[in-house]
């Protein structure tokens, strides 16, 4: 098994992602054939329409019905979080899922991952201030991670 990770803590616009491969033992089917998998579409910008975002949040923005055991979804458009600042290409989605949804995919209806739930905005007391959910930019760094995984296999 080969693992390659690209992560820079608290520098979400630069990268907050990881990837890995799983090799099936001899005589067993591979993981994708057993449980399924989504594809990816990295390096195509931060504006997307009709995105499906999912996760298992243990909390939400102004919600009390999220317990970490039930899968929730948000659907809608994803936009560049700071349109006027070209070095911050984080994806922003109006989605009230919170802690526990991290790592969940932001995917197209065709099943192509364009981002992953990463973080929310908080005030100085670490209290969430809105219902936006963010992903780091899945641009050049994400493409480099996938290329490294593919080259190793």
Short mmCIF file of C-alpha atoms in Angstrom, two decimals:
data_model
loop_
_atom_site.label_atom_id
_atom_site.label_comp_id
_atom_site.label_asym_id
_atom_site.label_seq_id
_atom_site.Cartn_x
_atom_site.Cartn_y
_atom_site.Cartn_z
CA UNK A 1 0.00 0.00 0.00
CA UNK A 2 1.24 3.49 -0.87
CA UNK A 3 0.05 6.62 0.89
CA UNK A 4 0.68 10.19 -0.21
CA UNK A 5 -0.61 13.15 1.75
CA UNK A 6 -0.64 16.88 1.05
CA UNK A 7 -1.78 18.90 4.04
CA UNK A 8 -0.94 22.28 5.45
CA UNK A 9 -2.71 22.88 8.74
CA UNK A 10 -4.87 26.01 8.98
CA UNK A 11 -3.82 27.07 5.50
CA UNK A 12 -6.98 25.73 3.91
CA UNK A 13 -6.66 27.59 0.65
CA UNK A 14 -3.34 25.82 0.01
CA UNK A 15 -4.43 22.28 0.75
CA UNK A 16 -6.35 20.17 3.19
CA UNK A 17 -6.51 16.81 1.46
CA UNK A 18 -5.11 13.31 1.47
CA UNK A 19 -5.34 10.23 -0.73
CA UNK A 20 -4.42 6.59 -0.38
CA UNK A 21 -4.64 3.30 -2.19
CA UNK A 22 -5.82 -0.01 -0.82
CA UNK A 23 -4.52 -3.24 -2.29
CA UNK A 24 -6.72 -6.31 -2.01
CA UNK A 25 -5.08 -9.48 -0.72
CA UNK A 26 -4.82 -12.34 -3.20
CA UNK A 27 -8.19 -13.96 -3.70
CA UNK A 28 -10.25 -10.95 -2.62
CA UNK A 29 -12.04 -8.35 -4.73
CA UNK A 30 -10.83 -4.78 -4.64
CA UNK A 31 -12.48 -2.20 -2.39
CA UNK A 32 -14.07 -0.22 -5.23
CA UNK A 33 -15.83 -3.32 -6.60
CA UNK A 34 -17.05 -4.18 -3.10
CA UNK A 35 -18.34 -0.84 -1.78
CA UNK A 36 -18.15 1.54 -4.75
CA UNK A 37 -16.29 4.78 -5.25
CA UNK A 38 -16.69 8.28 -6.60
CA UNK A 39 -14.45 9.75 -9.27
CA UNK A 40 -12.76 13.13 -9.06
CA UNK A 41 -12.55 16.29 -11.11
CA UNK A 42 -9.65 18.32 -9.75
CA UNK A 43 -8.08 21.39 -11.29
CA UNK A 44 -11.24 22.84 -12.84
CA UNK A 45 -11.84 25.86 -10.59
CA UNK A 46 -14.06 26.62 -7.64
CA UNK A 47 -17.44 27.47 -9.16
CA UNK A 48 -19.82 24.50 -9.55
CA UNK A 49 -23.57 24.11 -9.85
CA UNK A 50 -25.84 21.36 -8.53
CA UNK A 51 -23.31 19.97 -6.06
CA UNK A 52 -24.29 17.23 -3.62
CA UNK A 53 -22.49 17.50 -0.28
CA UNK A 54 -22.76 14.73 2.29
CA UNK A 55 -21.52 13.82 5.72
CA UNK A 56 -22.35 12.44 9.14
CA UNK A 57 -22.41 15.65 11.20
CA UNK A 58 -22.60 15.55 14.97
CA UNK A 59 -23.72 19.15 15.00
CA UNK A 60 -25.00 21.78 12.64
CA UNK A 61 -25.43 25.51 12.39
CA UNK A 62 -28.57 26.34 14.43
CA UNK A 63 -29.68 22.68 14.35
CA UNK A 64 -30.17 20.07 17.05
CA UNK A 65 -31.10 17.01 14.97
CA UNK A 66 -27.59 16.01 13.88
CA UNK A 67 -26.07 13.23 15.99
CA UNK A 68 -23.19 11.84 13.90
CA UNK A 69 -25.04 8.62 13.07
CA UNK A 70 -27.33 9.78 10.28
CA UNK A 71 -26.06 10.86 6.88
CA UNK A 72 -27.15 14.34 5.84
CA UNK A 73 -26.98 16.04 2.45
CA UNK A 74 -26.85 19.58 1.16
CA UNK A 75 -27.43 20.42 -2.48
CA UNK A 76 -26.72 23.62 -4.34
CA UNK A 77 -24.04 25.70 -5.93
CA UNK A 78 -20.42 26.02 -4.83
CA UNK A 79 -18.62 29.32 -5.35
CA UNK A 80 -15.16 30.78 -4.90
CA UNK A 81 -15.05 31.74 -1.20
CA UNK A 82 -13.23 35.01 -1.82
CA UNK A 83 -13.88 35.95 -5.41
CA UNK A 84 -11.82 39.14 -5.32
CA UNK A 85 -8.67 37.44 -3.93
CA UNK A 86 -7.07 35.20 -6.58
CA UNK A 87 -4.78 33.31 -4.18
CA UNK A 88 -7.70 31.97 -2.13
CA UNK A 89 -9.69 29.55 -4.26
CA UNK A 90 -11.49 27.71 -1.47
CA UNK A 91 -14.91 26.33 -2.34
CA UNK A 92 -17.84 27.71 -0.33
CA UNK A 93 -21.24 26.05 -0.05
CA UNK A 94 -24.34 27.13 1.81
CA UNK A 95 -24.62 24.03 4.02
CA UNK A 96 -25.49 23.80 7.70
CA UNK A 97 -23.60 20.55 8.45
CA UNK A 98 -20.89 20.94 11.06
CA UNK A 99 -18.38 18.87 13.00
CA UNK A 100 -18.43 15.26 11.89
CA UNK A 101 -19.08 16.09 8.25
CA UNK A 102 -15.38 16.76 7.68
CA UNK A 103 -13.94 14.78 4.81
CA UNK A 104 -17.33 14.26 3.19
CA UNK A 105 -17.37 14.84 -0.56
CA UNK A 106 -18.64 17.81 -2.51
CA UNK A 107 -19.56 15.99 -5.70
CA UNK A 108 -21.24 16.60 -9.04
CA UNK A 109 -24.47 14.73 -9.84
CA UNK A 110 -22.32 12.46 -12.03
CA UNK A 111 -20.29 11.41 -8.96
CA UNK A 112 -17.12 13.45 -9.53
CA UNK A 113 -15.57 14.87 -6.32
CA UNK A 114 -14.66 18.56 -6.67
CA UNK A 115 -14.00 19.29 -2.99
CA UNK A 116 -14.17 17.87 0.53
CA UNK A 117 -15.77 19.28 3.67
CA UNK A 118 -12.94 20.92 5.54
CA UNK A 119 -13.88 23.81 7.79
CA UNK A 120 -16.38 26.48 8.84
CA UNK A 121 -16.00 30.13 9.87
CA UNK A 122 -15.88 30.88 13.58
CA UNK A 123 -15.54 33.99 15.72
CA UNK A 124 -12.79 34.67 18.26
CA UNK A 125 -14.57 32.37 20.74
CA UNK A 126 -14.61 29.51 18.21
CA UNK A 127 -18.39 29.86 17.74
CA UNK A 128 -19.64 29.23 14.21
CA UNK A 129 -20.86 32.46 12.62
CA UNK A 130 -22.73 31.27 9.49
CA UNK A 131 -23.95 28.20 7.63
CA UNK A 132 -21.17 28.11 5.04
CA UNK A 133 -19.09 24.97 4.65
CA UNK A 134 -15.68 25.15 2.97
CA UNK A 135 -13.29 22.97 1.02
CA UNK A 136 -9.71 23.72 0.14
CA UNK A 137 -9.02 24.33 -3.53
CA UNK A 138 -8.73 20.98 -5.28
CA UNK A 139 -6.50 22.43 -7.96
CA UNK A 140 -2.81 21.84 -8.66
CA UNK A 141 -2.07 20.23 -5.28
CA UNK A 142 -4.95 17.77 -5.59
CA UNK A 143 -3.86 16.89 -9.13
CA UNK A 144 -0.30 16.31 -7.82
CA UNK A 145 -1.60 13.97 -5.09
CA UNK A 146 -3.63 11.92 -7.57
CA UNK A 147 -0.71 11.82 -10.03
CA UNK A 148 1.64 10.60 -7.28
CA UNK A 149 -0.82 7.85 -6.29
CA UNK A 150 -1.28 6.76 -9.90
CA UNK A 151 2.46 6.79 -10.60
CA UNK A 152 3.12 4.55 -7.59
CA UNK A 153 0.69 1.86 -8.71
#
